Short mmCIF file of C-alpha atoms and ligand atoms in Angstrom, two decimals:
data_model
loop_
_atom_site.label_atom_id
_atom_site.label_comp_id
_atom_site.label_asym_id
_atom_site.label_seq_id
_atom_site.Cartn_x
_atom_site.Cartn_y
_atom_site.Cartn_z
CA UNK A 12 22.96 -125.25 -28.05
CA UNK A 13 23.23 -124.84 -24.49
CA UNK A 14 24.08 -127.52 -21.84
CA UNK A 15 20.39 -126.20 -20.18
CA UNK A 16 18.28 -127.13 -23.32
CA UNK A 17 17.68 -130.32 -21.38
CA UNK A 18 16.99 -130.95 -17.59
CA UNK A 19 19.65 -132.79 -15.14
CA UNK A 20 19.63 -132.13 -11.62
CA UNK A 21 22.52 -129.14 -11.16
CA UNK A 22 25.18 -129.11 -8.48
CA UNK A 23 27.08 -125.44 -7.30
CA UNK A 24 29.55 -125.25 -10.33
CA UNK A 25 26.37 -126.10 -12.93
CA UNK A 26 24.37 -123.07 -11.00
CA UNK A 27 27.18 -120.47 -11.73
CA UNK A 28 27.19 -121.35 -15.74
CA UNK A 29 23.30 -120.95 -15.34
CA UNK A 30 23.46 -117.84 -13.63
CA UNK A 31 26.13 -116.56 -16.70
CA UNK A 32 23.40 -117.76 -19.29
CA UNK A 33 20.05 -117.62 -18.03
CA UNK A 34 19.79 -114.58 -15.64
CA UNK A 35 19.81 -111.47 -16.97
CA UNK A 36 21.14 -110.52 -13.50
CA UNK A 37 24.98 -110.00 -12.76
CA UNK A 38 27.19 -107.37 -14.03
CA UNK A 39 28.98 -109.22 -17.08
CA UNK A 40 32.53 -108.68 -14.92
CA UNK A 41 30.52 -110.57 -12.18
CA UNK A 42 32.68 -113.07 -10.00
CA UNK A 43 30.41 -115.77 -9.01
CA UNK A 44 29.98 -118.16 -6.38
CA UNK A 45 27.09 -120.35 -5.45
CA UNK A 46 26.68 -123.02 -2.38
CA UNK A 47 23.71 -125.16 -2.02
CA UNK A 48 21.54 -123.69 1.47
CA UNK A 49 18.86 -126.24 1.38
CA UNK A 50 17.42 -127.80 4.26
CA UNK A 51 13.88 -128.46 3.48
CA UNK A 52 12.52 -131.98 2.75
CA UNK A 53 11.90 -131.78 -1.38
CA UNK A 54 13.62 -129.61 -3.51
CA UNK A 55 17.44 -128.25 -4.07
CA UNK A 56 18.52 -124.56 -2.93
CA UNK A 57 20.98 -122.86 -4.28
CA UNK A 58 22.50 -119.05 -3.20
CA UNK A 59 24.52 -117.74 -6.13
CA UNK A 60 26.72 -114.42 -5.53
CA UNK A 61 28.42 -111.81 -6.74
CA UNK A 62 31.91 -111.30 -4.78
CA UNK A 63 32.61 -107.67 -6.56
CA UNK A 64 28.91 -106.28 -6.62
CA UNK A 65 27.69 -107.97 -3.97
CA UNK A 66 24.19 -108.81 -5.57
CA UNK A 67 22.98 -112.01 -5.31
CA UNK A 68 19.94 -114.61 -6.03
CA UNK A 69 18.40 -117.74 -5.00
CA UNK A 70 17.90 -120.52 -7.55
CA UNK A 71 15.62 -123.08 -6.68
CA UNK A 72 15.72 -126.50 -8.80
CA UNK A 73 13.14 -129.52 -7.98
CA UNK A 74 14.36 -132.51 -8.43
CA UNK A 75 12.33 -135.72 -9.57
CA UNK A 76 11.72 -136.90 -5.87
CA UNK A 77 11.91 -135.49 -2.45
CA UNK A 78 15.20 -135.26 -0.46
CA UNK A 79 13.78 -136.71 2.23
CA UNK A 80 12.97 -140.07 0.85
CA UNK A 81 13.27 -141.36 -2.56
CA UNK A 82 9.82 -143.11 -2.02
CA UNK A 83 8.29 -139.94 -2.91
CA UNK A 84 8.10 -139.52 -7.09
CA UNK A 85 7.43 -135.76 -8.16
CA UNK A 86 6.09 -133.45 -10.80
CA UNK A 87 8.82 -131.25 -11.23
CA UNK A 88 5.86 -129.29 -12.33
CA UNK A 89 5.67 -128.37 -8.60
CA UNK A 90 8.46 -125.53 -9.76
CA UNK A 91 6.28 -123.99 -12.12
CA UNK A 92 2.95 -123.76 -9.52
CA UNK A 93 5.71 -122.32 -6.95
CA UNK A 94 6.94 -119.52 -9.23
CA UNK A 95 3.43 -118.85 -11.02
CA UNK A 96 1.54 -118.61 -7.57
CA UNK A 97 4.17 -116.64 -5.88
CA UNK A 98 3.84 -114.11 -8.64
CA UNK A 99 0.09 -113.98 -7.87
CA UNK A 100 0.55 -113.64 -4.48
CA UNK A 101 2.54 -110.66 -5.07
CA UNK A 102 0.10 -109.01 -6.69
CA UNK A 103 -2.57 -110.02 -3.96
CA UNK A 104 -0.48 -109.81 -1.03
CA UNK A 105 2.48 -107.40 -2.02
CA UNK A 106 5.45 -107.19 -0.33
CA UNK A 107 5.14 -110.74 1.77
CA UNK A 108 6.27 -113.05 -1.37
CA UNK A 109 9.87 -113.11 -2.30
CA UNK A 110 9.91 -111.66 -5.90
CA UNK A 111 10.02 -114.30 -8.92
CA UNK A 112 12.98 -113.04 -11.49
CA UNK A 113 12.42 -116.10 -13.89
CA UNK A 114 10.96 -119.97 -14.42
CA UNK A 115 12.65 -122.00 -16.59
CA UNK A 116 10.30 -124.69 -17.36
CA UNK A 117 13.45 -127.37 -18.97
CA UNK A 118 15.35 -126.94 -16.03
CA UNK A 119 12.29 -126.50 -13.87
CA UNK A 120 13.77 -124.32 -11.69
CA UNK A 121 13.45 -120.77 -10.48
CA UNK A 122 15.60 -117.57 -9.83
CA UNK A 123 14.20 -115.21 -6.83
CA UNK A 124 15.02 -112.54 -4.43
CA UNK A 125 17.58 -113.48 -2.09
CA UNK A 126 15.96 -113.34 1.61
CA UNK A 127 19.57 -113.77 3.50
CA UNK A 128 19.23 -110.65 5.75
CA UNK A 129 15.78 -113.41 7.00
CA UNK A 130 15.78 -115.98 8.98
CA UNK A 131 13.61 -118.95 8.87
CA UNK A 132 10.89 -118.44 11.21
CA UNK A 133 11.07 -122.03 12.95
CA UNK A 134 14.77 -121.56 14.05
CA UNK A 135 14.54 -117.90 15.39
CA UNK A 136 11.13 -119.12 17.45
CA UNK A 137 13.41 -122.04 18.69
CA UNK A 138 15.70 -119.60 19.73
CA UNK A 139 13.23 -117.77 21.35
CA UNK A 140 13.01 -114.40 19.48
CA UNK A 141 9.82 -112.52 19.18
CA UNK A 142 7.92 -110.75 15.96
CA UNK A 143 5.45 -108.22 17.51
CA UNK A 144 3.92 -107.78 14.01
CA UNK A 145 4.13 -111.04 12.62
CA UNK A 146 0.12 -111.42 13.39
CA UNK A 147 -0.36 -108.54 11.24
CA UNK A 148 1.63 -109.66 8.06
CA UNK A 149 0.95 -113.56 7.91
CA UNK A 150 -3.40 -111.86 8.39
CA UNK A 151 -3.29 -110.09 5.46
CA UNK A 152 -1.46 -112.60 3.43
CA UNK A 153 -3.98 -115.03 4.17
CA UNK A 154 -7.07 -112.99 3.77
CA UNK A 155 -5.79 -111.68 0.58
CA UNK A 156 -4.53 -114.31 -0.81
CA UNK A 157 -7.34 -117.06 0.45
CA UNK A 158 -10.30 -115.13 -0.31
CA UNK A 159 -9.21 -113.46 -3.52
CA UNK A 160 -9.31 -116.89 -5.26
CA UNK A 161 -12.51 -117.58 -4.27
CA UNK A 162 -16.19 -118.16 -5.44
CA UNK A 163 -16.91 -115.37 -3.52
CA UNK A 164 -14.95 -112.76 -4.91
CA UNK A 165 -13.63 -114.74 -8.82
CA UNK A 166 -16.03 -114.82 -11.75
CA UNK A 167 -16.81 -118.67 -11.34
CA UNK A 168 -15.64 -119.60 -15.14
CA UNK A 169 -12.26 -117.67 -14.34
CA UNK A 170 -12.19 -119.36 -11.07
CA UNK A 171 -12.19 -123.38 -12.24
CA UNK A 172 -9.87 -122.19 -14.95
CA UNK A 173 -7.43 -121.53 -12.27
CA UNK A 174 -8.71 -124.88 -10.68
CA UNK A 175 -7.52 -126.95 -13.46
CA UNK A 176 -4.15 -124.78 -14.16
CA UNK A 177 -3.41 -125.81 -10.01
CA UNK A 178 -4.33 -129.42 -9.98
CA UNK A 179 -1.26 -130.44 -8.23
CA UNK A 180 -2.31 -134.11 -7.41
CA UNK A 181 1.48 -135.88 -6.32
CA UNK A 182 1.90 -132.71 -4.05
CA UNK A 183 -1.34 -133.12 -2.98
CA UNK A 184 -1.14 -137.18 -2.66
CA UNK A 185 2.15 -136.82 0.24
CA UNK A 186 -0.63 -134.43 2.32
CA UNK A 187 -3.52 -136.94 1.92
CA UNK A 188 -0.74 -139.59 3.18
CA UNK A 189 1.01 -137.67 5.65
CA UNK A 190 -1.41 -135.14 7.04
CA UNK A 191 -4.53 -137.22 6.93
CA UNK A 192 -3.82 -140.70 7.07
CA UNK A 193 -1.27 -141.66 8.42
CA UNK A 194 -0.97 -140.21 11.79
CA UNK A 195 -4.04 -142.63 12.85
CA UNK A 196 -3.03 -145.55 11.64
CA UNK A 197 0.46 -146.20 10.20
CA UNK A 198 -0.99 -148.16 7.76
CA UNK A 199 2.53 -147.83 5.46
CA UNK A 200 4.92 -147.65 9.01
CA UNK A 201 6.78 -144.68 8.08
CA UNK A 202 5.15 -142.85 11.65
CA UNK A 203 7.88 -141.93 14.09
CA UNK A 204 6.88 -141.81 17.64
CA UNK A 205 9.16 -140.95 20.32
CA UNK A 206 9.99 -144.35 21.81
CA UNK A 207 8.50 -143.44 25.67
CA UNK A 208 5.19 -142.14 23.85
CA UNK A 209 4.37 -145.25 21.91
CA UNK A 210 2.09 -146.88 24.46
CA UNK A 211 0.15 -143.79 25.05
CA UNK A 212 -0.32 -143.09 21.07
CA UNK A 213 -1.53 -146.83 20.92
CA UNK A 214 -3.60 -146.11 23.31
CA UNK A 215 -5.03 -142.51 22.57
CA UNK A 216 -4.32 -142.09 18.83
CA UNK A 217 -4.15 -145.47 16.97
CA UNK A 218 -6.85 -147.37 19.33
CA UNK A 219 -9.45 -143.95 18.86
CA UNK A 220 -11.87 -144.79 16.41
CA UNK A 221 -13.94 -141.47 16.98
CA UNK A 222 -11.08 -139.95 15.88
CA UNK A 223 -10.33 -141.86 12.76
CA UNK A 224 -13.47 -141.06 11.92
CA UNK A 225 -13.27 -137.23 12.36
CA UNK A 226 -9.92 -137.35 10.50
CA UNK A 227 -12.10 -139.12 7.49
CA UNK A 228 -14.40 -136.73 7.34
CA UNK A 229 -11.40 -133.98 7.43
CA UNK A 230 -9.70 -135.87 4.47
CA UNK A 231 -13.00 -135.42 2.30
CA UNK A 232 -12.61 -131.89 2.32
CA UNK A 233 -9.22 -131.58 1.44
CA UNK A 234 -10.17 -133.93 -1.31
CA UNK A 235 -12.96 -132.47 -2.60
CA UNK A 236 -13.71 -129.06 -1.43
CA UNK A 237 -12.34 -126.88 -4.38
CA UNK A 238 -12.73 -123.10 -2.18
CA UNK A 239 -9.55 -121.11 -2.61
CA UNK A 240 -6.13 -121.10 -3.83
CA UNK A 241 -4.05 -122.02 -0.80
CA UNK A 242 -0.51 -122.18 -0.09
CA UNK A 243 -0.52 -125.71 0.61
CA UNK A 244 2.03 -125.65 3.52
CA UNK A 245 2.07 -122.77 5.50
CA UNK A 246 4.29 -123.63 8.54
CA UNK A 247 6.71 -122.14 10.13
CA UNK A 248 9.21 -123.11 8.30
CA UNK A 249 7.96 -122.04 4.83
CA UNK A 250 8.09 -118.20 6.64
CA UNK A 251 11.33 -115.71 6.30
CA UNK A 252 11.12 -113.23 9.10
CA UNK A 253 12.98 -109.97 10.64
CA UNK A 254 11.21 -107.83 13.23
CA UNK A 255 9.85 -105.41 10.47
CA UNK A 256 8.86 -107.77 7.58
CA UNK A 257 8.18 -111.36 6.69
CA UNK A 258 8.11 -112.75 2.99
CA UNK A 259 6.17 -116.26 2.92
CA UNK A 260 7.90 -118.71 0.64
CA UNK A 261 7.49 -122.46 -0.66
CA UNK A 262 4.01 -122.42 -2.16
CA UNK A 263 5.04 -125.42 -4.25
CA UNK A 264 1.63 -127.43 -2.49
CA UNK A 265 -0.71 -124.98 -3.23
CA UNK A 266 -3.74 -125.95 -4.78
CA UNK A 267 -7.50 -125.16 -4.76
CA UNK A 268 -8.16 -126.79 -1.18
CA UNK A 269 -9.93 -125.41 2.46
CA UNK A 270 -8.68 -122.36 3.27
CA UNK A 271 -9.15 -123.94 6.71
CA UNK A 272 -5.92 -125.99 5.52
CA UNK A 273 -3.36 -122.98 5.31
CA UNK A 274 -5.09 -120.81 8.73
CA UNK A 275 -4.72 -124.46 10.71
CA UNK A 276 -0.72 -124.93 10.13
CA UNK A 277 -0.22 -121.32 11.26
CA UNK A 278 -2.24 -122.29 14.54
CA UNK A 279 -0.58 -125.74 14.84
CA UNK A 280 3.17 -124.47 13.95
CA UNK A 281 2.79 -121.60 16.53
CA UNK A 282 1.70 -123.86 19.67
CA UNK A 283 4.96 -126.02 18.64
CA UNK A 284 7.17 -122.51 18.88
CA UNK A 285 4.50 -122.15 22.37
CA UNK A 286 5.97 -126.06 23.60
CA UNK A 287 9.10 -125.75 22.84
CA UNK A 288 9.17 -122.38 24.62
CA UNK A 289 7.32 -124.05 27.62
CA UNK A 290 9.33 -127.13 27.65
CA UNK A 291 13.32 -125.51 27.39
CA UNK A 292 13.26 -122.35 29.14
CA UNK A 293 14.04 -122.75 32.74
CA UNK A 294 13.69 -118.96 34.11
CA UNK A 295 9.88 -118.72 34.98
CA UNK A 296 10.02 -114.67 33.90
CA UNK A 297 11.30 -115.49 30.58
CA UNK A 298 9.60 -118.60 29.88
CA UNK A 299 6.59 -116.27 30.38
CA UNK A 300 7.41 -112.92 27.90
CA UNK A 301 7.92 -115.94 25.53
CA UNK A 302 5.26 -118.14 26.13
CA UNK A 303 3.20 -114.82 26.54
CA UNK A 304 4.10 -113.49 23.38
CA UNK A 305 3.18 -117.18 21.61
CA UNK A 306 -0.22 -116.77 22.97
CA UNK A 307 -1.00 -113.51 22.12
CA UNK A 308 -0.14 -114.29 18.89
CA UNK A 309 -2.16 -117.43 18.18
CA UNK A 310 -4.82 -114.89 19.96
CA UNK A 311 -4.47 -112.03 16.89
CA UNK A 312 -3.76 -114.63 14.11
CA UNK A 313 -6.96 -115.81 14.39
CA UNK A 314 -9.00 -112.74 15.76
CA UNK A 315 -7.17 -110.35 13.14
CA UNK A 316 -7.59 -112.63 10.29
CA UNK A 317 -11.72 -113.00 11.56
CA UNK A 318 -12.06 -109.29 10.79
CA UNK A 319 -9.82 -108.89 7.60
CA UNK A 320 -11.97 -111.58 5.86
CA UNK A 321 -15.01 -110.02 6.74
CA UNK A 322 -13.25 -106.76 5.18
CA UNK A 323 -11.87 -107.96 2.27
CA UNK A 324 -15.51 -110.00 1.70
CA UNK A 325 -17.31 -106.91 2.17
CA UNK A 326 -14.68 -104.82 -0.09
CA UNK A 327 -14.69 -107.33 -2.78
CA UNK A 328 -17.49 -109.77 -2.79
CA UNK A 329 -19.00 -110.60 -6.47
CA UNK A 330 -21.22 -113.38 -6.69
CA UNK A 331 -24.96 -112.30 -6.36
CA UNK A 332 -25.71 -114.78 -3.44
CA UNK A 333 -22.66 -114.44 -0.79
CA UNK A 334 -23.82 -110.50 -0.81
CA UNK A 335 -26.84 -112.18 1.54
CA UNK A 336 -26.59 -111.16 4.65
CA UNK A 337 -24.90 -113.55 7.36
CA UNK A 338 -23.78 -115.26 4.62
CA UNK A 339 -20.18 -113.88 5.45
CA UNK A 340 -20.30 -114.77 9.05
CA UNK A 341 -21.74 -118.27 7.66
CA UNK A 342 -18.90 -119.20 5.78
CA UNK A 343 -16.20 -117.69 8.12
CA UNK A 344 -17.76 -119.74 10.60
CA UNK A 345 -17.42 -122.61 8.42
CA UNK A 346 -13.05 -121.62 8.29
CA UNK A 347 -12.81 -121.45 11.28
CA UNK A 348 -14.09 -125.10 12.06
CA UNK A 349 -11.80 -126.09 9.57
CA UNK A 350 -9.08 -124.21 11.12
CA UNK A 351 -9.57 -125.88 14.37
CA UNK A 352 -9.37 -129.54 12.31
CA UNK A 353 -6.52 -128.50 10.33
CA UNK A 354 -4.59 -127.35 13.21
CA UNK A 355 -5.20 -130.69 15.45
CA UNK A 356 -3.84 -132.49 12.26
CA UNK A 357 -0.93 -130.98 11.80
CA UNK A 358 -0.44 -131.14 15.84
CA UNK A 359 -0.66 -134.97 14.56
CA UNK A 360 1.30 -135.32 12.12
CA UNK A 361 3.89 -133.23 12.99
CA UNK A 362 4.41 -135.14 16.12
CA UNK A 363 4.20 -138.76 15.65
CA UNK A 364 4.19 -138.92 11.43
CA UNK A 365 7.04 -139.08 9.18
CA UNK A 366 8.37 -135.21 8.46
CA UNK A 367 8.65 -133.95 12.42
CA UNK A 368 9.19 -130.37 13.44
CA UNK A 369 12.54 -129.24 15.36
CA UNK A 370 10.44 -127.61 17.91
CA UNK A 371 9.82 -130.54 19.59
CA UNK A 372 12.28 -132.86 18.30
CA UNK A 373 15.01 -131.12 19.85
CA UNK A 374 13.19 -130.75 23.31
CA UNK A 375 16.23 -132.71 25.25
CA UNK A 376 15.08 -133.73 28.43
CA UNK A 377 13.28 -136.66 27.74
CA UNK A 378 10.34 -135.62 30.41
CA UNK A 379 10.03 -132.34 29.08
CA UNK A 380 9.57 -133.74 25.53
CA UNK A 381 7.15 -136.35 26.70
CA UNK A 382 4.77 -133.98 28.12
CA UNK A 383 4.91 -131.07 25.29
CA UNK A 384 3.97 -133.72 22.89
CA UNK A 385 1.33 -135.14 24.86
CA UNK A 386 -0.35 -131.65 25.31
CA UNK A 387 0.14 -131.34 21.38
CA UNK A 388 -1.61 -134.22 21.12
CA UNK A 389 -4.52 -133.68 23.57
CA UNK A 390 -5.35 -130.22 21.57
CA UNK A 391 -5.04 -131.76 18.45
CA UNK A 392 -8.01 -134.38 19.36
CA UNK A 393 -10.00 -131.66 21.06
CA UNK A 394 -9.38 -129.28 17.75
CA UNK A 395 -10.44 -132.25 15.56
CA UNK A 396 -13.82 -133.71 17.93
CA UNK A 397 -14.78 -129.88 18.38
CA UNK A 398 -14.20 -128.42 15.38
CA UNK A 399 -17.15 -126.44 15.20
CA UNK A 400 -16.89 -124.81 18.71
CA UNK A 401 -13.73 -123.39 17.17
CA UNK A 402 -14.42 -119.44 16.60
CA UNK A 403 -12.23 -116.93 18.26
CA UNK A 404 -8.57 -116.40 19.18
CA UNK A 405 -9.11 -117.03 22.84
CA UNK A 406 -11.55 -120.71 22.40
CA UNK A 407 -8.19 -121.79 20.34
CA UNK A 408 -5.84 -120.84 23.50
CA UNK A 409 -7.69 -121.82 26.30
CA UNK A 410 -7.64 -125.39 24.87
CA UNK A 411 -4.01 -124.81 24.90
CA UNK A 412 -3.94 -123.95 28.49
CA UNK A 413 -6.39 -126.27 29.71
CA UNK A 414 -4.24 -129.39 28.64
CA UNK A 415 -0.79 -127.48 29.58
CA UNK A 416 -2.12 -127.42 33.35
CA UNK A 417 -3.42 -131.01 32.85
CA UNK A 418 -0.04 -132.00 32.43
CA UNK A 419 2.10 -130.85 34.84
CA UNK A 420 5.55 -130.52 34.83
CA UNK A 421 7.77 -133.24 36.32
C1 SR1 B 526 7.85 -135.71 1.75
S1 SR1 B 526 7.67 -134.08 2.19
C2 SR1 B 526 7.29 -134.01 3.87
C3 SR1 B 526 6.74 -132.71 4.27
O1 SR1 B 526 7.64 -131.66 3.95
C4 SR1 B 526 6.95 -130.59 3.34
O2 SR1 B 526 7.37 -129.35 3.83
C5 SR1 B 526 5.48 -130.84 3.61
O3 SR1 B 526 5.08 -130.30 4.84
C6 SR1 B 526 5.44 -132.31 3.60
O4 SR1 B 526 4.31 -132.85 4.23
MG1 MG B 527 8.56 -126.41 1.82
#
């Protein structure tokens, strides 16, 4: 008998006796500690040490509803997709997952590599820093990863298999609510608007039926469009990052979805590192080597991940058909307009819906923060109306620009 043969949500002390029991880990001499690091919206973190060795590992427990709001009820299941697909991703993408040491399916939780010499990739773009090969890493994570677990390249019996075995429908449910629907109507009033933007997202956002309808026929493809294996929730903050590596983290939402929906949020969570840069740096010269280095990475996300799709395709396409030529180009077009929807919804969501990002959020001056989240908001709907003029790095920036210089500063 062991006080783990049944699940309760664990607190520090509980996580030490766990790591004694469960992890074939620590030296037996091992002097433990453990603190809780958590700050995301769902699930409970937990850093457990060694004070004489020095090793350490990350436990990850999900709880029965998100830490954000009790209103959400979830499949602890969630724990078992995260640990199952960041094992595949290893093996697709290696060396950009943290490593999986164990899943223990009665506790549903997880033990992994411990990522503290990282730092989440939100805060250090809030602070400004740079990652001159981030481009490179988060492109071949996607490619691999996206187009790996598709039609194109999976035998197609192996490939529903996996469809079934990732059916991840409450996860799934808070995206159709919160990334879809939501933002353009507020139909359950959990939306958040900045208080001096209200009138204008009457106006532009809740009053813009063209819109709603775009965002409707957006929602039928997340709901129905079975492609690839994504990650589910590939923001900034669901990214570990030092100058010479980055380990992605958090697939808990992945599913078999657009692979539109993962390439948007890297698009969407960079311009919000691009407004917050814009908005809160008052030298001109450095406002520009950031702002600069923002846009020449949106730039190579999307132009380097173009050309390592069309590689990995070409290295690893199976089915009989997608070896027709164009066909690549057909369907990477067909990402790419996704992309450029994906991206304007998270600009959305993100901005007026119910989970915000600290990028704009903690914007202080109330002018600044006005206009960065009206740009955001003017790209999103041109992302969303325009979808399918959406190809290249540069037609994503230059909507960027266009409604930064629209807006001018005050
Ligand atoms: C109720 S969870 C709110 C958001 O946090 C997660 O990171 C996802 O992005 C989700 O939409
Ligand atoms: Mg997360």
């Amino acid at each position: 008998m062991s006080q783990f043969d049944q699940y309760f949500l664990m607190k520090p002390a509980d996580v030490v006796d766990y790591a004694r029991e469960k992890l074939d880990f620590f030296p037996k001499d091992a002097d433990l500690e453990c603190s809780e690091i958590g700050d995301g919206n769902i699930n409970f973190i937990f850093r457990v040490w060694d004070r004489n060795s020095g090793k350490s590992v990350v436990i990850k427990q999900a709880g029965t509803t998100a830490r954000i709001s009790e209103d959400f009820v979830l499949s602890t299941d969630r724990n078992r997709i995260e640990s199952e697909i960041l094992i595949l991703e290893e093996k697709l993408a290696s060396g950009l997952v943290p490593l999986i040491y164990k899943y223990d399916e009665t506790m549903s939780c997880c033990a992994m590599e411990d990522l503290s010499d990282y730092v989440i990739m939100r805060r250090a773009l809030m602070e400004h820093k740079t990652f001159p090969l981030f481009a490179d890493h988060i492109t071949t994570f996607m490619a691999n990863t996206l187009l790996m677990t598709t039609d194109v390249v999976m035998n197609h019996q192996q490939k529903k298999e996996m469809v079934k075995r990732y059916t991840n429908p409450e996860l799934c449910e808070i995206t159709e609510d919160l990334v879809y629907t939501e933002p353009f109507n507020d139909y359950k009033g959990r939306n958040d608007v900045f208080p001096p933007n209200l009138d204008w997202v009457k106006e532009n956002v809740y009053n813009n039926a063209s819109l709603r309808l775009e965002a409707a026929k957006l929602k039928f493809e997340f709901l129905t469009n079975t492609q690839s294996l994504i990650h589910g929730d590939l923001h900034t903050g669901s990214i570990f990052i030092k100058p010479e590596s980055t380990k992605i983290i958090d697939p808990e939402f992945a599913f078999y979805g657009p692979i539109g929906y993962d390439t948007g949020n890297i698009v969407a969570n960079l311009i919000f590192a691009w407004a917050n840069g814009d908005a809160t740096i008052a030298d001109p010269a450095e406002r520009a080597v950031f702002c600069g280095w923002v846009e020449e990475t949106i730039v190579q996300v999307v132009d380097m991940f173009n050309q390592k799709f069309l590689a990995v395709w070409q290295a690893n396409v199976t089915e009989i058909l997608a070896k027709e030529p164009g066909f690549d180009r057909w369907y990477l077009a067909t990402v790419m307009r996704d992309t450029a929807g994906v991206a304007g919804l998270e600009l959305f969501r993100r901005t007026l819906g119910l989970a915000h990002v600290k990028d704009i959020t903690s914007i202080a001056d109330q002018a600044a923060r006005i206009r960065a989240e009206r740009i955001c908001l003017s790209v999103a709907e041109r992302y969303i109306k325009q979808r399918g003029e959406y190809q290249t790095g540069a037609d994503f920036l230059n909507t960027v620009k266009q409604f930064a210089a629209q807006f001018p500063r005050s």
